[in-house]
Short mmCIF file of N, CA and C and ligand atoms in Angstrom, two decimals:
data_model
loop_
_atom_site.label_atom_id
_atom_site.label_comp_id
_atom_site.label_asym_id
_atom_site.label_seq_id
_atom_site.Cartn_x
_atom_site.Cartn_y
_atom_site.Cartn_z
N MET A 809 0.84 -1.21 0.00
CA MET A 809 0.00 0.00 0.00
C MET A 809 0.87 1.26 0.00
N GLN A 810 0.44 2.21 -0.76
CA GLN A 810 1.21 3.45 -0.87
C GLN A 810 0.22 4.61 -0.83
N ARG A 811 0.73 5.78 -0.45
CA ARG A 811 -0.12 6.98 -0.47
C ARG A 811 0.50 8.04 -1.36
N THR A 812 -0.36 8.85 -1.95
CA THR A 812 0.11 9.97 -2.75
C THR A 812 -0.77 11.18 -2.50
N LEU A 813 -0.24 12.37 -2.75
CA LEU A 813 -1.04 13.58 -2.60
C LEU A 813 -1.58 14.01 -3.95
N SER A 814 -2.85 14.34 -3.95
CA SER A 814 -3.50 14.86 -5.16
C SER A 814 -4.11 16.21 -4.83
N ILE A 815 -4.02 17.15 -5.77
CA ILE A 815 -4.74 18.42 -5.63
C ILE A 815 -5.62 18.59 -6.86
N ILE A 816 -6.89 18.82 -6.62
CA ILE A 816 -7.78 19.22 -7.72
C ILE A 816 -7.72 20.75 -7.73
N LYS A 817 -7.21 21.29 -8.84
CA LYS A 817 -6.81 22.70 -8.90
C LYS A 817 -8.00 23.64 -9.14
N PRO A 818 -7.77 24.98 -8.99
CA PRO A 818 -8.88 25.94 -9.07
C PRO A 818 -9.69 25.86 -10.37
N ASP A 819 -9.05 25.57 -11.49
CA ASP A 819 -9.80 25.51 -12.76
C ASP A 819 -10.84 24.39 -12.74
N ALA A 820 -10.44 23.22 -12.22
CA ALA A 820 -11.34 22.07 -12.20
C ALA A 820 -12.44 22.26 -11.16
N VAL A 821 -12.11 22.87 -10.01
CA VAL A 821 -13.15 23.14 -9.00
C VAL A 821 -14.18 24.10 -9.59
N ALA A 822 -13.70 25.18 -10.25
CA ALA A 822 -14.59 26.20 -10.80
C ALA A 822 -15.50 25.62 -11.88
N ARG A 823 -15.03 24.59 -12.57
CA ARG A 823 -15.83 24.00 -13.65
C ARG A 823 -16.65 22.79 -13.19
N ASN A 824 -16.81 22.66 -11.85
CA ASN A 824 -17.67 21.59 -11.30
C ASN A 824 -17.21 20.19 -11.69
N LEU A 825 -15.90 19.97 -11.64
CA LEU A 825 -15.37 18.67 -12.06
C LEU A 825 -14.92 17.80 -10.90
N LEU A 826 -15.27 18.19 -9.66
CA LEU A 826 -14.78 17.41 -8.50
C LEU A 826 -15.24 15.95 -8.57
N GLY A 827 -16.52 15.75 -8.80
CA GLY A 827 -17.03 14.38 -8.85
C GLY A 827 -16.44 13.58 -10.00
N ALA A 828 -16.39 14.21 -11.16
CA ALA A 828 -15.88 13.53 -12.36
C ALA A 828 -14.43 13.08 -12.16
N ILE A 829 -13.65 13.88 -11.46
CA ILE A 829 -12.24 13.53 -11.24
C ILE A 829 -12.11 12.49 -10.13
N CYS A 830 -12.84 12.68 -9.02
CA CYS A 830 -12.73 11.72 -7.91
C CYS A 830 -13.14 10.31 -8.34
N VAL A 831 -14.14 10.21 -9.21
CA VAL A 831 -14.60 8.88 -9.63
C VAL A 831 -13.49 8.15 -10.39
N ARG A 832 -12.65 8.90 -11.06
CA ARG A 832 -11.55 8.26 -11.80
C ARG A 832 -10.53 7.64 -10.84
N PHE A 833 -10.27 8.35 -9.74
CA PHE A 833 -9.34 7.79 -8.74
C PHE A 833 -9.92 6.49 -8.19
N GLU A 834 -11.20 6.54 -7.81
CA GLU A 834 -11.82 5.37 -7.18
C GLU A 834 -11.93 4.21 -8.16
N GLN A 835 -12.24 4.50 -9.40
CA GLN A 835 -12.36 3.42 -10.40
C GLN A 835 -11.01 2.77 -10.68
N ALA A 836 -9.93 3.50 -10.42
CA ALA A 836 -8.59 2.94 -10.63
C ALA A 836 -8.11 2.18 -9.39
N GLY A 837 -8.96 2.07 -8.40
CA GLY A 837 -8.59 1.31 -7.20
C GLY A 837 -7.89 2.13 -6.14
N LEU A 838 -7.93 3.46 -6.28
CA LEU A 838 -7.33 4.33 -5.27
C LEU A 838 -8.43 4.82 -4.33
N ALA A 839 -8.18 4.72 -3.03
CA ALA A 839 -9.16 5.17 -2.04
C ALA A 839 -8.81 6.58 -1.57
N ILE A 840 -9.82 7.43 -1.42
CA ILE A 840 -9.61 8.77 -0.86
C ILE A 840 -9.63 8.62 0.65
N VAL A 841 -8.46 8.79 1.30
CA VAL A 841 -8.36 8.56 2.74
C VAL A 841 -8.22 9.85 3.54
N ALA A 842 -8.13 10.99 2.83
CA ALA A 842 -8.13 12.30 3.50
C ALA A 842 -8.54 13.32 2.44
N ALA A 843 -9.24 14.37 2.89
CA ALA A 843 -9.70 15.40 1.94
C ALA A 843 -9.88 16.73 2.67
N ARG A 844 -9.44 17.80 2.02
CA ARG A 844 -9.70 19.14 2.57
C ARG A 844 -9.87 20.14 1.44
N MET A 845 -10.98 20.87 1.48
CA MET A 845 -11.16 21.96 0.52
C MET A 845 -10.59 23.21 1.17
N MET A 846 -9.80 23.96 0.42
CA MET A 846 -9.17 25.16 1.00
C MET A 846 -8.82 26.16 -0.08
N HIS A 847 -8.61 27.39 0.36
CA HIS A 847 -8.17 28.46 -0.55
C HIS A 847 -6.78 28.86 -0.07
N LEU A 848 -5.75 28.51 -0.83
CA LEU A 848 -4.37 28.71 -0.39
C LEU A 848 -4.04 30.19 -0.22
N THR A 849 -3.25 30.50 0.80
CA THR A 849 -2.64 31.83 0.91
C THR A 849 -1.42 31.85 -0.01
N ARG A 850 -0.89 33.04 -0.24
CA ARG A 850 0.34 33.14 -1.04
C ARG A 850 1.46 32.32 -0.40
N GLU A 851 1.57 32.41 0.93
CA GLU A 851 2.64 31.70 1.66
C GLU A 851 2.48 30.19 1.48
N GLN A 852 1.27 29.71 1.57
CA GLN A 852 1.05 28.26 1.41
C GLN A 852 1.39 27.81 -0.02
N ALA A 853 0.96 28.59 -1.02
CA ALA A 853 1.22 28.20 -2.42
C ALA A 853 2.73 28.24 -2.69
N GLU A 854 3.40 29.27 -2.19
CA GLU A 854 4.86 29.37 -2.38
C GLU A 854 5.57 28.24 -1.65
N GLY A 855 5.10 27.91 -0.47
CA GLY A 855 5.73 26.85 0.33
C GLY A 855 5.55 25.49 -0.32
N PHE A 856 4.35 25.21 -0.81
CA PHE A 856 4.08 23.90 -1.41
C PHE A 856 4.92 23.70 -2.66
N TYR A 857 5.06 24.77 -3.46
CA TYR A 857 5.80 24.65 -4.73
C TYR A 857 7.22 25.19 -4.63
N ALA A 858 7.78 25.23 -3.41
CA ALA A 858 9.12 25.81 -3.19
C ALA A 858 10.18 25.21 -4.12
N ILE A 859 10.03 23.94 -4.47
CA ILE A 859 11.00 23.27 -5.33
C ILE A 859 11.08 23.94 -6.72
N HIS A 860 10.03 24.64 -7.11
CA HIS A 860 9.99 25.31 -8.42
C HIS A 860 10.34 26.80 -8.33
N ARG A 861 10.84 27.24 -7.17
CA ARG A 861 11.05 28.68 -6.92
C ARG A 861 11.86 29.39 -8.00
N GLU A 862 12.86 28.69 -8.54
CA GLU A 862 13.74 29.32 -9.54
C GLU A 862 13.21 29.19 -10.97
N ARG A 863 12.14 28.49 -11.15
CA ARG A 863 11.61 28.26 -12.52
C ARG A 863 10.88 29.51 -13.01
N PRO A 864 10.93 29.75 -14.32
CA PRO A 864 10.30 30.97 -14.87
C PRO A 864 8.78 31.02 -14.65
N PHE A 865 8.16 29.85 -14.48
CA PHE A 865 6.70 29.83 -14.33
C PHE A 865 6.24 29.93 -12.88
N PHE A 866 7.20 30.09 -11.94
CA PHE A 866 6.85 30.03 -10.52
C PHE A 866 5.80 31.06 -10.11
N LYS A 867 5.98 32.30 -10.54
CA LYS A 867 5.07 33.37 -10.11
C LYS A 867 3.63 33.10 -10.61
N ASP A 868 3.53 32.73 -11.88
CA ASP A 868 2.22 32.43 -12.46
C ASP A 868 1.58 31.22 -11.77
N LEU A 869 2.41 30.24 -11.45
CA LEU A 869 1.92 29.03 -10.79
C LEU A 869 1.32 29.38 -9.44
N VAL A 870 2.03 30.19 -8.67
CA VAL A 870 1.56 30.59 -7.33
C VAL A 870 0.26 31.39 -7.46
N GLU A 871 0.22 32.33 -8.39
CA GLU A 871 -1.00 33.14 -8.59
C GLU A 871 -2.18 32.26 -8.98
N PHE A 872 -1.92 31.33 -9.88
CA PHE A 872 -3.01 30.46 -10.31
C PHE A 872 -3.52 29.60 -9.15
N MET A 873 -2.62 29.06 -8.37
CA MET A 873 -3.02 28.13 -7.31
C MET A 873 -3.77 28.83 -6.19
N ARG A 874 -3.65 30.17 -6.11
CA ARG A 874 -4.43 30.88 -5.10
C ARG A 874 -5.58 31.68 -5.73
N SER A 875 -5.93 31.34 -6.95
CA SER A 875 -6.99 32.07 -7.65
C SER A 875 -8.39 31.59 -7.26
N GLY A 876 -8.47 30.48 -6.55
CA GLY A 876 -9.77 29.94 -6.14
C GLY A 876 -9.56 28.73 -5.26
N PRO A 877 -10.65 28.16 -4.74
CA PRO A 877 -10.51 26.99 -3.86
C PRO A 877 -9.97 25.77 -4.59
N ILE A 878 -9.34 24.90 -3.82
CA ILE A 878 -8.80 23.63 -4.33
C ILE A 878 -9.31 22.51 -3.43
N LEU A 879 -9.21 21.27 -3.91
CA LEU A 879 -9.49 20.12 -3.06
C LEU A 879 -8.20 19.31 -2.94
N VAL A 880 -7.73 19.17 -1.70
CA VAL A 880 -6.49 18.42 -1.46
C VAL A 880 -6.88 17.03 -0.95
N LEU A 881 -6.31 16.01 -1.56
CA LEU A 881 -6.67 14.62 -1.25
C LEU A 881 -5.44 13.78 -0.96
N ILE A 882 -5.61 12.78 -0.13
CA ILE A 882 -4.62 11.70 -0.07
C ILE A 882 -5.27 10.47 -0.69
N LEU A 883 -4.58 9.90 -1.67
CA LEU A 883 -5.04 8.68 -2.33
C LEU A 883 -4.19 7.52 -1.85
N GLU A 884 -4.84 6.40 -1.57
CA GLU A 884 -4.14 5.23 -1.04
C GLU A 884 -4.45 4.01 -1.90
N GLY A 885 -3.43 3.21 -2.15
CA GLY A 885 -3.63 1.97 -2.91
C GLY A 885 -2.29 1.44 -3.38
N ASP A 886 -2.34 0.28 -4.07
CA ASP A 886 -1.12 -0.29 -4.64
C ASP A 886 -0.53 0.68 -5.66
N GLU A 887 0.76 0.97 -5.52
CA GLU A 887 1.45 1.84 -6.47
C GLU A 887 0.68 3.14 -6.72
N ALA A 888 0.23 3.75 -5.63
CA ALA A 888 -0.63 4.93 -5.73
C ALA A 888 0.06 6.08 -6.50
N VAL A 889 1.36 6.28 -6.29
CA VAL A 889 2.06 7.40 -6.95
C VAL A 889 2.03 7.20 -8.46
N ARG A 890 2.46 6.01 -8.89
CA ARG A 890 2.53 5.74 -10.33
C ARG A 890 1.14 5.72 -10.96
N LYS A 891 0.21 5.06 -10.27
CA LYS A 891 -1.15 4.94 -10.80
C LYS A 891 -1.78 6.33 -10.97
N ASN A 892 -1.61 7.18 -9.96
CA ASN A 892 -2.20 8.52 -10.04
C ASN A 892 -1.60 9.31 -11.20
N ARG A 893 -0.30 9.18 -11.40
CA ARG A 893 0.34 9.91 -12.50
C ARG A 893 -0.16 9.41 -13.86
N GLU A 894 -0.40 8.11 -13.91
CA GLU A 894 -0.94 7.53 -15.15
C GLU A 894 -2.35 8.08 -15.44
N ILE A 895 -3.17 8.13 -14.42
CA ILE A 895 -4.55 8.62 -14.58
C ILE A 895 -4.56 10.10 -14.95
N MET A 896 -3.62 10.88 -14.36
CA MET A 896 -3.58 12.33 -14.62
C MET A 896 -3.17 12.64 -16.05
N GLY A 897 -2.19 11.92 -16.58
CA GLY A 897 -1.64 12.23 -17.89
C GLY A 897 -0.54 13.27 -17.80
N ALA A 898 0.04 13.60 -18.94
CA ALA A 898 1.20 14.52 -18.98
C ALA A 898 0.83 15.90 -18.43
N THR A 899 1.86 16.57 -17.85
CA THR A 899 1.66 17.91 -17.26
C THR A 899 1.00 18.86 -18.24
N ASN A 900 1.49 18.82 -19.49
CA ASN A 900 0.91 19.67 -20.53
C ASN A 900 -0.27 18.93 -21.17
N PRO A 901 -1.49 19.43 -21.01
CA PRO A 901 -2.65 18.70 -21.53
C PRO A 901 -2.56 18.42 -23.03
N ALA A 902 -1.82 19.25 -23.76
CA ALA A 902 -1.66 19.02 -25.20
C ALA A 902 -0.91 17.73 -25.48
N GLU A 903 -0.13 17.27 -24.49
CA GLU A 903 0.65 16.04 -24.66
C GLU A 903 0.03 14.84 -23.93
N ALA A 904 -1.07 15.07 -23.23
CA ALA A 904 -1.67 14.00 -22.40
C ALA A 904 -2.44 13.02 -23.28
N LEU A 905 -2.33 11.73 -22.94
CA LEU A 905 -3.01 10.67 -23.70
C LEU A 905 -4.53 10.78 -23.52
N ALA A 906 -5.25 10.40 -24.56
CA ALA A 906 -6.72 10.37 -24.49
C ALA A 906 -7.16 9.50 -23.32
N GLY A 907 -8.18 9.95 -22.62
CA GLY A 907 -8.69 9.18 -21.49
C GLY A 907 -8.07 9.56 -20.16
N THR A 908 -7.02 10.39 -20.19
CA THR A 908 -6.45 10.86 -18.92
C THR A 908 -7.19 12.13 -18.48
N ILE A 909 -7.06 12.44 -17.19
CA ILE A 909 -7.77 13.60 -16.63
C ILE A 909 -7.35 14.88 -17.35
N ARG A 910 -6.06 15.05 -17.54
CA ARG A 910 -5.62 16.31 -18.15
C ARG A 910 -6.03 16.41 -19.62
N HIS A 911 -6.01 15.30 -20.32
CA HIS A 911 -6.48 15.32 -21.71
C HIS A 911 -7.95 15.72 -21.77
N ASP A 912 -8.73 15.12 -20.86
CA ASP A 912 -10.19 15.29 -20.94
C ASP A 912 -10.67 16.59 -20.32
N TYR A 913 -9.96 17.11 -19.28
CA TYR A 913 -10.50 18.23 -18.53
C TYR A 913 -9.62 19.47 -18.45
N ALA A 914 -8.33 19.36 -18.75
CA ALA A 914 -7.45 20.51 -18.53
C ALA A 914 -7.42 21.42 -19.75
N GLU A 915 -7.08 22.68 -19.50
CA GLU A 915 -7.12 23.67 -20.58
C GLU A 915 -5.73 24.10 -21.03
N THR A 916 -4.84 24.33 -20.07
CA THR A 916 -3.49 24.79 -20.38
C THR A 916 -2.50 24.13 -19.42
N ILE A 917 -1.22 24.34 -19.64
CA ILE A 917 -0.21 23.75 -18.73
C ILE A 917 -0.32 24.35 -17.32
N ASP A 918 -0.82 25.58 -17.20
CA ASP A 918 -1.03 26.18 -15.87
C ASP A 918 -2.34 25.68 -15.27
N ALA A 919 -3.40 25.83 -16.04
CA ALA A 919 -4.72 25.36 -15.58
C ALA A 919 -4.84 23.91 -16.01
N ASN A 920 -4.10 23.02 -15.34
CA ASN A 920 -4.04 21.63 -15.80
C ASN A 920 -4.78 20.66 -14.87
N ALA A 921 -5.77 21.19 -14.17
CA ALA A 921 -6.79 20.41 -13.45
C ALA A 921 -6.34 19.70 -12.17
N VAL A 922 -5.17 19.05 -12.22
CA VAL A 922 -4.74 18.27 -11.06
C VAL A 922 -3.23 18.36 -10.86
N HIS A 923 -2.84 18.17 -9.60
CA HIS A 923 -1.44 17.94 -9.26
C HIS A 923 -1.34 16.57 -8.62
N GLY A 924 -0.23 15.88 -8.85
CA GLY A 924 0.01 14.61 -8.16
C GLY A 924 1.48 14.47 -7.82
N SER A 925 1.77 13.91 -6.65
CA SER A 925 3.17 13.72 -6.24
C SER A 925 3.93 12.94 -7.30
N ASP A 926 5.23 13.27 -7.47
CA ASP A 926 5.99 12.61 -8.55
C ASP A 926 6.81 11.40 -8.09
N ALA A 927 6.89 11.17 -6.78
CA ALA A 927 7.65 10.02 -6.27
C ALA A 927 7.20 9.74 -4.83
N PRO A 928 7.43 8.53 -4.32
CA PRO A 928 7.00 8.22 -2.95
C PRO A 928 7.59 9.17 -1.90
N GLU A 929 8.84 9.60 -2.10
CA GLU A 929 9.47 10.51 -1.11
C GLU A 929 8.76 11.87 -1.11
N THR A 930 8.49 12.40 -2.31
CA THR A 930 7.80 13.70 -2.37
C THR A 930 6.35 13.55 -1.88
N ALA A 931 5.75 12.39 -2.13
CA ALA A 931 4.38 12.17 -1.64
C ALA A 931 4.34 12.33 -0.12
N GLN A 932 5.31 11.72 0.55
CA GLN A 932 5.37 11.80 2.01
C GLN A 932 5.49 13.25 2.47
N GLN A 933 6.39 14.00 1.82
CA GLN A 933 6.58 15.42 2.19
C GLN A 933 5.31 16.22 1.92
N GLU A 934 4.69 15.99 0.77
CA GLU A 934 3.50 16.76 0.40
C GLU A 934 2.32 16.42 1.30
N ILE A 935 2.20 15.16 1.70
CA ILE A 935 1.14 14.76 2.63
C ILE A 935 1.33 15.48 3.96
N GLU A 936 2.58 15.52 4.44
CA GLU A 936 2.86 16.17 5.72
C GLU A 936 2.65 17.69 5.64
N PHE A 937 2.79 18.25 4.44
CA PHE A 937 2.57 19.69 4.27
C PHE A 937 1.12 20.05 4.60
N PHE A 938 0.19 19.16 4.25
CA PHE A 938 -1.24 19.49 4.38
C PHE A 938 -1.96 18.79 5.52
N PHE A 939 -1.52 17.60 5.92
CA PHE A 939 -2.35 16.80 6.82
C PHE A 939 -1.60 16.35 8.08
N GLU A 940 -2.37 16.31 9.18
CA GLU A 940 -1.91 15.69 10.42
C GLU A 940 -2.29 14.21 10.35
N GLN A 941 -1.59 13.41 11.15
CA GLN A 941 -1.84 11.96 11.15
C GLN A 941 -3.32 11.62 11.44
N ASP A 942 -3.94 12.37 12.36
CA ASP A 942 -5.32 12.02 12.75
C ASP A 942 -6.37 12.51 11.75
N GLU A 943 -5.92 13.07 10.63
CA GLU A 943 -6.86 13.46 9.57
C GLU A 943 -6.87 12.44 8.43
N ILE A 944 -6.08 11.37 8.59
CA ILE A 944 -5.94 10.36 7.54
C ILE A 944 -6.68 9.10 7.97
N PHE A 945 -7.60 8.65 7.10
CA PHE A 945 -8.47 7.52 7.45
C PHE A 945 -8.17 6.34 6.52
N SER A 946 -7.08 5.64 6.87
CA SER A 946 -6.60 4.54 6.05
C SER A 946 -7.64 3.42 5.91
N ARG A 947 -7.67 2.76 4.74
CA ARG A 947 -8.57 1.63 4.54
C ARG A 947 -7.93 0.32 5.01
N ASN A 948 -6.67 0.38 5.41
CA ASN A 948 -5.98 -0.86 5.78
C ASN A 948 -6.26 -1.28 7.21
P1 CMP B 32 2.05 20.45 -11.12
O1 CMP B 32 2.06 18.98 -11.21
O2 CMP B 32 1.09 21.08 -10.16
O3 CMP B 32 3.54 20.94 -10.74
C1 CMP B 32 4.01 22.23 -11.07
C2 CMP B 32 3.11 22.95 -12.01
O4 CMP B 32 3.70 24.03 -12.71
C3 CMP B 32 2.65 22.01 -13.09
O5 CMP B 32 1.75 21.07 -12.57
C4 CMP B 32 2.08 22.98 -14.13
O6 CMP B 32 0.72 23.30 -13.88
C5 CMP B 32 2.91 24.26 -13.89
N1 CMP B 32 3.79 24.59 -15.01
C6 CMP B 32 3.72 25.69 -15.77
N2 CMP B 32 4.67 25.70 -16.72
C7 CMP B 32 5.37 24.55 -16.57
C8 CMP B 32 6.48 23.95 -17.27
N3 CMP B 32 7.07 24.55 -18.31
N4 CMP B 32 6.92 22.75 -16.83
C9 CMP B 32 6.36 22.13 -15.77
N5 CMP B 32 5.31 22.65 -15.08
C10 CMP B 32 4.81 23.83 -15.48
#
C-alpha cells in the first residue's frame, strides 16, 4: 500500500469537475483517505511549490493556485504514486493521452486540473505539508 497527494486545482473546482475527477481515482482502485477543501494563501502556495522557486513559471503558478478553492486529497492503494500519475496524464494537456484527466478536462499547462506527487518521497513530504496523522483515514 502506498499513499500519494492529489490536488484538484482551481480551474477544475470552478468547472464543477470534482465528482468527475474523484470517480476516476476510485475506479482505478485508489481510495480517498483524506480530503480538505481550502483556498491557499500566497505563503502556502509558495511553500508547497518551493521546489519550483527558480523556474520561470513560478510566479504564475503561485498566482493560479491561489486564484480559487482547491481540493487536497490523499489517495491510497497499490502503487498509488505511479497509478495517479498515469490517470492524470502529462503535465501539458496538449501532450496527455486520451482518457487521462488532463487530456479530458485541462485547458493549459497552468490550468491543468490536477497535481500529483511525482515520487514516494515527495508524496510523504506533500502529505505532511497538508495533513496531520489524525486526519488520515486509512482503509488498511
Ligand atoms: P504540477 O504537477 O502542479 O507541478 C508544477 C506545475 O507548474 C505544473 O503542474 C504545471 O501546472 C505548472 N507549469 C507551468 N509551466 C510549466 C512547465 N514549463 N513545466 C512544468 N510545469 C509547469
